PDB file of N, CA and C in Angstrom:
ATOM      1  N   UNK K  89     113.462  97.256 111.609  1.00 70.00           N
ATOM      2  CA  UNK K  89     113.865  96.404 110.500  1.00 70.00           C
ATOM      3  C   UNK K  89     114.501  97.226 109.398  1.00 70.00           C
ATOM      4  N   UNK K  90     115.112  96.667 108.169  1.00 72.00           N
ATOM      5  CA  UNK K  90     116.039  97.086 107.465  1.00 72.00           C
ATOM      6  C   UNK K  90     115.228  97.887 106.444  1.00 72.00           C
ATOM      7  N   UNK K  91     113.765  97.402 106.069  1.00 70.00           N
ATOM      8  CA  UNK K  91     113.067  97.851 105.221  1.00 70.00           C
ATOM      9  C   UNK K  91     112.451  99.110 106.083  1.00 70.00           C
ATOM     10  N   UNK K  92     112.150  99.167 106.944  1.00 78.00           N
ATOM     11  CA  UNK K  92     111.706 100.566 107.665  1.00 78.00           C
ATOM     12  C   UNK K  92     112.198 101.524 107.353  1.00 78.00           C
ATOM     13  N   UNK K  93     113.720 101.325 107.557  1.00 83.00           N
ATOM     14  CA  UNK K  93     114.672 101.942 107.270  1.00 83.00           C
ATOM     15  C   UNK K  93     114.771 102.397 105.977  1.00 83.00           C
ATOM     16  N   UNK K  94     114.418 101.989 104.856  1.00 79.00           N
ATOM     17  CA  UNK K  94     114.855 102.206 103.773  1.00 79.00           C
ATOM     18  C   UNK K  94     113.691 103.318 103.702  1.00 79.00           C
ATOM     19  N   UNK K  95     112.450 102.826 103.627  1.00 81.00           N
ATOM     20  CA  UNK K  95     111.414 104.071 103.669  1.00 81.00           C
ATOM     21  C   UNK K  95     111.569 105.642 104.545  1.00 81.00           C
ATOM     22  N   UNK K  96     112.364 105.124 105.632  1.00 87.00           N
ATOM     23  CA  UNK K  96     112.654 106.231 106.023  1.00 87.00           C
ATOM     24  C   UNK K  96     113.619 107.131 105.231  1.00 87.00           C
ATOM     25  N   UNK K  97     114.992 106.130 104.676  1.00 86.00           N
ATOM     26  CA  UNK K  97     115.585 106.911 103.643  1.00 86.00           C
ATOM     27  C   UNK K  97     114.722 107.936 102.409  1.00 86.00           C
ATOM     28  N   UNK K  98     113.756 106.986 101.774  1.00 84.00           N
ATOM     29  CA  UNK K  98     112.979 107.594 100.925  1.00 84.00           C
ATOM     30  C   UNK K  98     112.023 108.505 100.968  1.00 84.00           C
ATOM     31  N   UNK K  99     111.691 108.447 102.171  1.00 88.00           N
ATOM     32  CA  UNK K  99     111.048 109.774 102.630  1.00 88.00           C
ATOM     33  C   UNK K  99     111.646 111.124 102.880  1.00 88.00           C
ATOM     34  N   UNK K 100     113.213 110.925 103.490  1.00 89.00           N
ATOM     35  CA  UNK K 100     114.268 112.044 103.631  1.00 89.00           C
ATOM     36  C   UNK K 100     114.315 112.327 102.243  1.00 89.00           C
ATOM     37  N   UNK K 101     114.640 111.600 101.098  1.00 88.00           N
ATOM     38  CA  UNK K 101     114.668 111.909  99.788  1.00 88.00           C
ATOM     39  C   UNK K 101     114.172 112.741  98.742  1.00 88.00           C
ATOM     40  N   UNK K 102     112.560 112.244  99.526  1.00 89.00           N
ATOM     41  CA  UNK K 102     111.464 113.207  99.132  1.00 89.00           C
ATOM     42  C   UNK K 102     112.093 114.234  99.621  1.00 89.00           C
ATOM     43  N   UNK K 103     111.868 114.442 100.555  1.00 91.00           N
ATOM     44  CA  UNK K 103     111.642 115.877 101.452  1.00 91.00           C
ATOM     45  C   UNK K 103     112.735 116.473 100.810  1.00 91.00           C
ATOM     46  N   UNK K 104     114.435 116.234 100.879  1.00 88.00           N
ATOM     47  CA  UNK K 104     115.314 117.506 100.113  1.00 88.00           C
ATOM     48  C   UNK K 104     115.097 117.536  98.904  1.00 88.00           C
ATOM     49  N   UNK K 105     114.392 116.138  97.486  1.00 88.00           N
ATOM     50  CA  UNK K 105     113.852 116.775  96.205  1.00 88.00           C
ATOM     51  C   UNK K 105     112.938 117.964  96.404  1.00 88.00           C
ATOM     52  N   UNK K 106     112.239 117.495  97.497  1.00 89.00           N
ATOM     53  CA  UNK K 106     111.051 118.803  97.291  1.00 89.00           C
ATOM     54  C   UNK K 106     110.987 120.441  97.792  1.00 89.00           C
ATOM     55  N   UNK K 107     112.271 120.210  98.851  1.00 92.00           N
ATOM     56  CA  UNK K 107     112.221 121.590  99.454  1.00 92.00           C
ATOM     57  C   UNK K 107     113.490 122.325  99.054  1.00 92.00           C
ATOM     58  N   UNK K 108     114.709 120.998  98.319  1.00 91.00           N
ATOM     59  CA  UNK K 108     115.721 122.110  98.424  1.00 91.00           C
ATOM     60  C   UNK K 108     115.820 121.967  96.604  1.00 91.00           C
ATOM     61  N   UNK K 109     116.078 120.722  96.153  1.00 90.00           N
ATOM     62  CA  UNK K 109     116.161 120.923  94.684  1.00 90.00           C
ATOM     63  C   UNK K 109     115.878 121.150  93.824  1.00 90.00           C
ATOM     64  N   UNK K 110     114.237 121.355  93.578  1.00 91.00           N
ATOM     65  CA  UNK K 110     113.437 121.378  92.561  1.00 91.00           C
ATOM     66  C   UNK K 110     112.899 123.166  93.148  1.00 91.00           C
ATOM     67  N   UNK K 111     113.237 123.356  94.097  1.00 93.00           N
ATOM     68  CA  UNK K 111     113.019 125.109  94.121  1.00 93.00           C
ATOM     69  C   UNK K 111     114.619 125.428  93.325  1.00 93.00           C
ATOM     70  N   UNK K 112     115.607 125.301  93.260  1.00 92.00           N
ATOM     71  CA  UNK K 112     116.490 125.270  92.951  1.00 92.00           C
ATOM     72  C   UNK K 112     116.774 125.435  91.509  1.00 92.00           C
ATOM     73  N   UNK K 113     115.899 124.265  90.751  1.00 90.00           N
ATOM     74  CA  UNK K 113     115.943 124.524  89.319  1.00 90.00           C
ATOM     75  C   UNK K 113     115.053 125.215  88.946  1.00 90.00           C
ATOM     76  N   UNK K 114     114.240 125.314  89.717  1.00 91.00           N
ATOM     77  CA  UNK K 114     113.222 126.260  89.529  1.00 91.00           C
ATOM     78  C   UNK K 114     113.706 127.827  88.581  1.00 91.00           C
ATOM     79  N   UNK K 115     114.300 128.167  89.795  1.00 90.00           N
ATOM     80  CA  UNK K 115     115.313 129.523  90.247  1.00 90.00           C
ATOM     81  C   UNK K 115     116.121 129.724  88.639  1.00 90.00           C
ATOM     82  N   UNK K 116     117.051 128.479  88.720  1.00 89.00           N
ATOM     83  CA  UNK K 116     117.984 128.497  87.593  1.00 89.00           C
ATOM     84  C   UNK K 116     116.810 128.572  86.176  1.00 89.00           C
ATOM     85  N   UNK K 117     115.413 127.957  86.045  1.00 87.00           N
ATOM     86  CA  UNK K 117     114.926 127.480  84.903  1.00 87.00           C
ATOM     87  C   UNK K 117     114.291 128.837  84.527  1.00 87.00           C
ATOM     88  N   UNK K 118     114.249 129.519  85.739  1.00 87.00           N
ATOM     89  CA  UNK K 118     113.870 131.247  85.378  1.00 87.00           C
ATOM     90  C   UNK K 118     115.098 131.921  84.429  1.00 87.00           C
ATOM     91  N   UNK K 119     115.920 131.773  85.296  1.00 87.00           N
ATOM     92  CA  UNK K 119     116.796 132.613  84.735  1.00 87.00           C
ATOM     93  C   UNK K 119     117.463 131.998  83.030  1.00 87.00           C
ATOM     94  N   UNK K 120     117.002 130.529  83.125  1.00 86.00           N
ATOM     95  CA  UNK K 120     117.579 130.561  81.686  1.00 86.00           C
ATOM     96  C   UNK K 120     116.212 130.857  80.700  1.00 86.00           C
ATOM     97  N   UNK K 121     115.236 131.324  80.741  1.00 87.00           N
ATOM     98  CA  UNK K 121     114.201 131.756  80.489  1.00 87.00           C
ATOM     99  C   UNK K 121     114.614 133.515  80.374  1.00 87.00           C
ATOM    100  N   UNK K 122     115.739 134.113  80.561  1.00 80.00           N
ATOM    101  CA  UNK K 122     116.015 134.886  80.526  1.00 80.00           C
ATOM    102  C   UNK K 122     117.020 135.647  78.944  1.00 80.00           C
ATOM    103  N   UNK K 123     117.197 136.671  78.767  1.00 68.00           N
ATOM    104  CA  UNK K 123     118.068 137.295  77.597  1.00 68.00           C
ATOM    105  C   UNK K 123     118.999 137.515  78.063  1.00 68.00           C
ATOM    106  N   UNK K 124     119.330 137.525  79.157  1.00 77.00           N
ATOM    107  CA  UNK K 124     120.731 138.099  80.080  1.00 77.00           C
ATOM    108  C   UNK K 124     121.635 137.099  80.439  1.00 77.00           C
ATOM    109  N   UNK K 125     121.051 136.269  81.546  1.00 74.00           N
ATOM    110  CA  UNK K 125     121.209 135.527  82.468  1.00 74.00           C
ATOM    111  C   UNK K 125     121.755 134.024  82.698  1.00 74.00           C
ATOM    112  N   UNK K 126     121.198 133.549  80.935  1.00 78.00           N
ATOM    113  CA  UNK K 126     121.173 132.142  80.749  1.00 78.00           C
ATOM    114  C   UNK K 126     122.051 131.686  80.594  1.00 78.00           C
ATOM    115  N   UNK K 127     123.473 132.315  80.331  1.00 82.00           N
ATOM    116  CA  UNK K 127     124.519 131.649  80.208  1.00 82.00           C
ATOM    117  C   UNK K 127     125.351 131.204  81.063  1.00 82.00           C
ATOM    118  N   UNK K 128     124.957 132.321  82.361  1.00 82.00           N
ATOM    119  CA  UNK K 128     125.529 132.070  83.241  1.00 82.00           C
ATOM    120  C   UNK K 128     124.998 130.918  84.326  1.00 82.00           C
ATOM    121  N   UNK K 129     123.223 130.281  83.682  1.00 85.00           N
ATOM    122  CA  UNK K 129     122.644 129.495  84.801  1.00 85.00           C
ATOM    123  C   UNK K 129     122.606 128.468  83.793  1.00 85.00           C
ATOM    124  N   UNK K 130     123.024 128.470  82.595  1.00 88.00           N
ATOM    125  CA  UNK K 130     123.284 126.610  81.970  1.00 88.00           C
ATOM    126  C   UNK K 130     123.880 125.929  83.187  1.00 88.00           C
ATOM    127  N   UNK K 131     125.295 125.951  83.608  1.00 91.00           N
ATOM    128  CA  UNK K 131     126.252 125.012  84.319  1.00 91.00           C
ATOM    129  C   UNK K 131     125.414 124.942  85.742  1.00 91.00           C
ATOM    130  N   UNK K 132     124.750 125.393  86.487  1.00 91.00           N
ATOM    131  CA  UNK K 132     123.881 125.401  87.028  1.00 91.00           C
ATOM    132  C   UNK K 132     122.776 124.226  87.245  1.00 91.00           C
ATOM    133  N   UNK K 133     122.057 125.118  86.313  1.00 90.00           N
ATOM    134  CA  UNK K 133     121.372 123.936  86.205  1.00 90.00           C
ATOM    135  C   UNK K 133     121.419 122.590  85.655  1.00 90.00           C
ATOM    136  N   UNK K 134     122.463 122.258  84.970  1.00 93.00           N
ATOM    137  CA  UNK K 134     122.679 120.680  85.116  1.00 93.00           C
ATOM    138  C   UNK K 134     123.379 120.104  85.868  1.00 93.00           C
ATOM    139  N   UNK K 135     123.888 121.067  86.864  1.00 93.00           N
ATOM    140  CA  UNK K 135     124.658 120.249  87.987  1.00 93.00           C
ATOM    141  C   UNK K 135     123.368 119.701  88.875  1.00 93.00           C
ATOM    142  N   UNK K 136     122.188 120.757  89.332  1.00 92.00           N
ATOM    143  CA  UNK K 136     120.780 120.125  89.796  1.00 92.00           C
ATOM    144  C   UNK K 136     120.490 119.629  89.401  1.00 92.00           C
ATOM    145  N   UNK K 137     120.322 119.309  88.095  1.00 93.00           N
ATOM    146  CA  UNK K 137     119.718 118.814  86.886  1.00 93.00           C
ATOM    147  C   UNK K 137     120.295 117.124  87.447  1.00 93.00           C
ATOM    148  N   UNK K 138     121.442 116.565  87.442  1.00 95.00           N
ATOM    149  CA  UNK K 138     121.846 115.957  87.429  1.00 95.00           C
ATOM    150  C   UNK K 138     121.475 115.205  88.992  1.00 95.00           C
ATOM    151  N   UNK K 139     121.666 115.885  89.616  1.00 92.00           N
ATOM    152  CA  UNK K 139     121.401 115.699  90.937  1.00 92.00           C
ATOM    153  C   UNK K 139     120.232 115.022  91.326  1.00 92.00           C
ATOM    154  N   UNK K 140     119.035 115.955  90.880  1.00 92.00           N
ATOM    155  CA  UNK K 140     117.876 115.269  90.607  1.00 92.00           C
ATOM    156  C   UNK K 140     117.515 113.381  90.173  1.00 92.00           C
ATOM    157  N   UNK K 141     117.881 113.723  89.354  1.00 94.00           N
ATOM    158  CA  UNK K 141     118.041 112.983  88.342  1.00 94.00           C
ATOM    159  C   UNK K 141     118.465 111.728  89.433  1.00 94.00           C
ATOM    160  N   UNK K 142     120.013 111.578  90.206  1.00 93.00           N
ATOM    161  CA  UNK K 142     120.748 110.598  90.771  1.00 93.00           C
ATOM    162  C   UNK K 142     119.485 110.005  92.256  1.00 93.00           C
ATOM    163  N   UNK K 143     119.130 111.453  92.963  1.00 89.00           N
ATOM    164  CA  UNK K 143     118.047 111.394  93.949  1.00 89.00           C
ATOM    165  C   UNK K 143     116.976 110.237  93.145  1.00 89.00           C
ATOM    166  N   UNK K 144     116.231 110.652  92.199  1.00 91.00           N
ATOM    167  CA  UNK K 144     115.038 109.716  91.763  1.00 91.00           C
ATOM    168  C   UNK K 144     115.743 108.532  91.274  1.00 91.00           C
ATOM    169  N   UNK K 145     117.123 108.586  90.546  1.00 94.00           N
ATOM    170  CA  UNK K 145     117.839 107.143  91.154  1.00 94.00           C
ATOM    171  C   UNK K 145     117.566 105.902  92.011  1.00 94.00           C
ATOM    172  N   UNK K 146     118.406 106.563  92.897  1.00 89.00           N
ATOM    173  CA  UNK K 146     118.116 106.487  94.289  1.00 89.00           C
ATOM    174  C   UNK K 146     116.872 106.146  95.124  1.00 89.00           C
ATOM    175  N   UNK K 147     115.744 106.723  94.805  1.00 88.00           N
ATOM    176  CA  UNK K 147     114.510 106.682  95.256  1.00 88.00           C
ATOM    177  C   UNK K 147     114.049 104.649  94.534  1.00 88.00           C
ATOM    178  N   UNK K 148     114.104 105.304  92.888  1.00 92.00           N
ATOM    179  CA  UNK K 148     113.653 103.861  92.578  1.00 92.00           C
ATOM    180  C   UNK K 148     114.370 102.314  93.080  1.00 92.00           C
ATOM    181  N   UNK K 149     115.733 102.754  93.052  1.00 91.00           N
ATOM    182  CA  UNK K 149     116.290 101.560  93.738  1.00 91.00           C
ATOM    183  C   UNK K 149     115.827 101.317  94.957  1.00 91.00           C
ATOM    184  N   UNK K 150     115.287 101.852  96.390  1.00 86.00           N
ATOM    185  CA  UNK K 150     114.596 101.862  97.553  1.00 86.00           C
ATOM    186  C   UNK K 150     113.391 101.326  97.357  1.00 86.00           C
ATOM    187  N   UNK K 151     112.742 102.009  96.241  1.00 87.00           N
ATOM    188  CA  UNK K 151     111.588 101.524  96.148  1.00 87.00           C
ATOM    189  C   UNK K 151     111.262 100.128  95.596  1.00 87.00           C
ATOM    190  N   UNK K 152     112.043  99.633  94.685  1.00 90.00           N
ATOM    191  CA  UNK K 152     111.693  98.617  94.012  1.00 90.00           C
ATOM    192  C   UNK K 152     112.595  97.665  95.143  1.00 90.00           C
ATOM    193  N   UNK K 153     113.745  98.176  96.006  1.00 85.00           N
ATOM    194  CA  UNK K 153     114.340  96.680  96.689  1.00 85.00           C
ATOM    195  C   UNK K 153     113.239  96.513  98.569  1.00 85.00           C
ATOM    196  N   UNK K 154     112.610  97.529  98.686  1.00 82.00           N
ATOM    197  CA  UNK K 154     111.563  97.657  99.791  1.00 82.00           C
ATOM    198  C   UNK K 154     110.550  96.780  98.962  1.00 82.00           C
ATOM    199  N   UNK K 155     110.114  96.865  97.755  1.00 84.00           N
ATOM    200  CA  UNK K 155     109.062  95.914  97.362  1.00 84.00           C
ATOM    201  C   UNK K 155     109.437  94.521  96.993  1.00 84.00           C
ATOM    202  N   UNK K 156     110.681  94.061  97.027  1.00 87.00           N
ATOM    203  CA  UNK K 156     110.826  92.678  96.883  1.00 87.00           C
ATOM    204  C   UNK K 156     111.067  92.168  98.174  1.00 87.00           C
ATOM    205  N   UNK K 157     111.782  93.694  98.998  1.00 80.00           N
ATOM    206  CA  UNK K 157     111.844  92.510 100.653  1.00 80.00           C
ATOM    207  C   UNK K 157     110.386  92.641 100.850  1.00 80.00           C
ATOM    208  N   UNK K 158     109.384  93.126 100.509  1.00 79.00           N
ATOM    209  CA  UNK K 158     108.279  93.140 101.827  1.00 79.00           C
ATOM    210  C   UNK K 158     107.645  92.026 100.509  1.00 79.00           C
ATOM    211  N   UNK K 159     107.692  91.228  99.107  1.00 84.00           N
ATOM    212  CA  UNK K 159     106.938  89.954  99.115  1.00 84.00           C
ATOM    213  C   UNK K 159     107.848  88.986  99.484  1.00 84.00           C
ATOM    214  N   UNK K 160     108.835  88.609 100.363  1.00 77.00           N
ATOM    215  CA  UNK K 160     109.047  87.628 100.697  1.00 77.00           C
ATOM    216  C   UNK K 160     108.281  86.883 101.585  1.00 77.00           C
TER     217      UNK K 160
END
């Protein structure tokens, strides 16, 4: 079914927020934590930053249209 599906989307979702992006800003949130470094990991990190951001998007729209198909 279509809603299966969508959870399955949201689960893939999870999984690259958690393994590829948020180590990611991680990385960058060090380095702008840095005296050296930070200027060069601003543009950086709001391109993840942003990214993030579109993913949990994404997530809530799945989530909230999986919870109106499954009270029909």
């Amino acid at each position: 079914r279509f809603q299966h599906s969508l959870i399955v989307i949201e689960t893939a979702l999870a999984v690259v927020l958690r393994r590829q992006v948020i180590p990611k800003m991680d990385a960058l949130g060090a380095q702008l934590q840095s005296a050296t470094d930070y200027v060069t990991a601003i543009p950086g990190f709001r391109k993840t930053h942003v990214t993030a951001i579109l993913i949990n998007i994404g997530q809530l729209a799945i989530i909230v249209w999986t919870l109106i198909a499954f009270s029909k």
